[in-house]
Coordinates of C-alpha atoms and ligand atoms in Angstrom, one line a residue:
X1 CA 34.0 150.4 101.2
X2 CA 37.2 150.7 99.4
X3 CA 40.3 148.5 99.6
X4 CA 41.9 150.8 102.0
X5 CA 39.4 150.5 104.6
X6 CA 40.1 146.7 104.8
X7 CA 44.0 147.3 104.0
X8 CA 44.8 149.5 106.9
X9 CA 41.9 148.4 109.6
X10 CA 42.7 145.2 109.6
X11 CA 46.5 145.7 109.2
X12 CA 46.6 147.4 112.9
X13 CA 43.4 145.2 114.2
X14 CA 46.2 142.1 113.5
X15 CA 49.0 143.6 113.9
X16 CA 48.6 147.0 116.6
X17 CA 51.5 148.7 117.2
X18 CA 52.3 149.5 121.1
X19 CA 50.1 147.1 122.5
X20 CA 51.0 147.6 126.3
X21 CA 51.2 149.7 129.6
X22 CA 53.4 152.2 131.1
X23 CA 53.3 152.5 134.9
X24 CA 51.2 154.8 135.7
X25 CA 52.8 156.0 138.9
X26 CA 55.5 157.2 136.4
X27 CA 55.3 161.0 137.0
X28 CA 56.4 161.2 133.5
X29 CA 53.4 159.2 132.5
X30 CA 50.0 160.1 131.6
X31 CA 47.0 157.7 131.5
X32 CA 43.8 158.3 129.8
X33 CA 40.7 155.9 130.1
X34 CA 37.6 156.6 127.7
X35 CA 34.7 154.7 127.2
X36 CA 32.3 154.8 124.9
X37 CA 28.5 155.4 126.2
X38 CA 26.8 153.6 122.6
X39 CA 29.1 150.3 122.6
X40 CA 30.5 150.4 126.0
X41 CA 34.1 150.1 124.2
X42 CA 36.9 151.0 126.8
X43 CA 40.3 152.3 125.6
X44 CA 43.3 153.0 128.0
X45 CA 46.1 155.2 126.6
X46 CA 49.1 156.2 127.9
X47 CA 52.3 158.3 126.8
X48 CA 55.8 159.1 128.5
X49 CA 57.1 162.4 128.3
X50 CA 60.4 163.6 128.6
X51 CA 61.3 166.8 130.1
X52 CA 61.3 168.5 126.7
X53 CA 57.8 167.9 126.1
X54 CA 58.8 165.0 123.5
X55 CA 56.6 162.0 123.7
X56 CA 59.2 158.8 124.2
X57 CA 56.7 156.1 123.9
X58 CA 53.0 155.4 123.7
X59 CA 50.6 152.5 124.6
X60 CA 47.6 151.3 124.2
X61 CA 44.7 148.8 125.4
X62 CA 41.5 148.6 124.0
X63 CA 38.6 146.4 124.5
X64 CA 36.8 146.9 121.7
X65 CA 35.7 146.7 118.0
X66 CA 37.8 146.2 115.3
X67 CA 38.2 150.2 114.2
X68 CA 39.1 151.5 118.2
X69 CA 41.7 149.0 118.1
X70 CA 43.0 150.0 114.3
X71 CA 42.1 154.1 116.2
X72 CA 44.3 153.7 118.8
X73 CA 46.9 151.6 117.2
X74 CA 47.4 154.5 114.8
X75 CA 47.3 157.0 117.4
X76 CA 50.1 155.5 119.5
X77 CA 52.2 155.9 116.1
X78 CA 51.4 158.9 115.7
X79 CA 52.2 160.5 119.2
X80 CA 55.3 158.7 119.5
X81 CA 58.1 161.4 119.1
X82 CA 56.2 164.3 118.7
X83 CA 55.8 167.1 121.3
X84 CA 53.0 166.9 123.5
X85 CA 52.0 170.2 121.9
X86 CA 51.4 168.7 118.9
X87 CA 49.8 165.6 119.9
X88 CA 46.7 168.0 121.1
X89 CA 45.2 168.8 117.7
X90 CA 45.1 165.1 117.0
X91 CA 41.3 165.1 115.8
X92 CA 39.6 161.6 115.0
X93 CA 39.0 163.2 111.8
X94 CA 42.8 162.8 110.8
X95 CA 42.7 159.3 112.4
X96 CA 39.0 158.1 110.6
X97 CA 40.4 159.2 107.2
X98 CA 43.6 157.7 107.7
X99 CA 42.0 154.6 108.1
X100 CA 39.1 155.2 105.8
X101 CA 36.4 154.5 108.9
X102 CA 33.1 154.9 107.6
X103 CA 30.7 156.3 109.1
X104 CA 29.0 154.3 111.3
X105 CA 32.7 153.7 112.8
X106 CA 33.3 157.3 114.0
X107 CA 33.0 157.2 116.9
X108 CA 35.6 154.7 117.4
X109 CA 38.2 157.7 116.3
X110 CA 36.8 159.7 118.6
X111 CA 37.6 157.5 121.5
X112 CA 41.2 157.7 120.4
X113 CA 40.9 161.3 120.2
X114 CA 39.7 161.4 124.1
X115 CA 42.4 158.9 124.9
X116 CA 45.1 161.3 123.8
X117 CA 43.6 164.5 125.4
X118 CA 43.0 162.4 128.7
X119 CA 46.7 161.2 128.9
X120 CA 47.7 164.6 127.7
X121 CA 45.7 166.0 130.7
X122 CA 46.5 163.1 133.6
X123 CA 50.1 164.2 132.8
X124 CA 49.7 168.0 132.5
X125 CA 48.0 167.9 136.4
X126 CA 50.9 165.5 137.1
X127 CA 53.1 168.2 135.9
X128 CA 51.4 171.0 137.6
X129 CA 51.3 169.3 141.0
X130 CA 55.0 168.8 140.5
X131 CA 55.7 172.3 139.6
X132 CA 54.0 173.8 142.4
X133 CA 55.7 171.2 144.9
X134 CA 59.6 172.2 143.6
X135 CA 58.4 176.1 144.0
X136 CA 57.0 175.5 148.1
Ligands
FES201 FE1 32.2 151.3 119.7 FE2 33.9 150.8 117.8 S1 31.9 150.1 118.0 S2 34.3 151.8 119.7

């Protein structure tokens, strides 16, 4: 492993940025809950969006290993101020060699990766619903 690994894993496991919820009756909320059939790891993620598409803020709760936590730490960085858009192609490849994940840790990326498109797709139907309700 090199330093990096350690350096940047263990920098978000102590310290994870947007450690949190949002309420998720928000309609400008979106929630995502993933789990993760081999460890049974569970990682809630949620994002606010603002009516341009811009991601205001970003939270996270994992109960899990080391690297989900570190995943979806970095992942709620990411997001935050970006448009949703962009926060699609998110792939836990781009979060796994960020933090130098090796590979018996990949699928600990991936559950961020799920996180995002679930929130991205709780708050797109939230959106939808809404849309069609204004147009009746
Ligand atoms: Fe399962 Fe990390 S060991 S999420």
């Amino acid at each position: 492993l090199n330093r990096s690994y350690h350096e940047k894993v263990i920098d978000h496991y102590e310290n994870p940025r947007n450690v949190g919820s949002l309420d998720k009756n928000d309609p400008n909320v979106g929630t995502g809950v993933v789990g993760a059939p081999a460890c049974g790891d569970v990682m809630k993620l949620q994002i606010k969006v603002d009516d341009n598409g811009r991601i205001i803020d970003a939270k996270f709760k994992t109960f899990g290993c080391g690297s989900a936590i570190a995943s979806s730490s970095l992942a709620t960085e990411w997001v935050k101020g970006k448009q949703i858009d962009w926060a699609k192609t998110i792939k836990n490849d781009d979060i796994a060699k960020e933090l130098s994940l090796p590979p018996v840790k990949l699928h600990c990326s991936m559950l961020a990766q799920d996180a995002i498109q679930a929130a991205l797709n709780d708050y797109q139907k939230k959106k939808t619903q809404r849309d069609s309700a204004e147009k009746k």
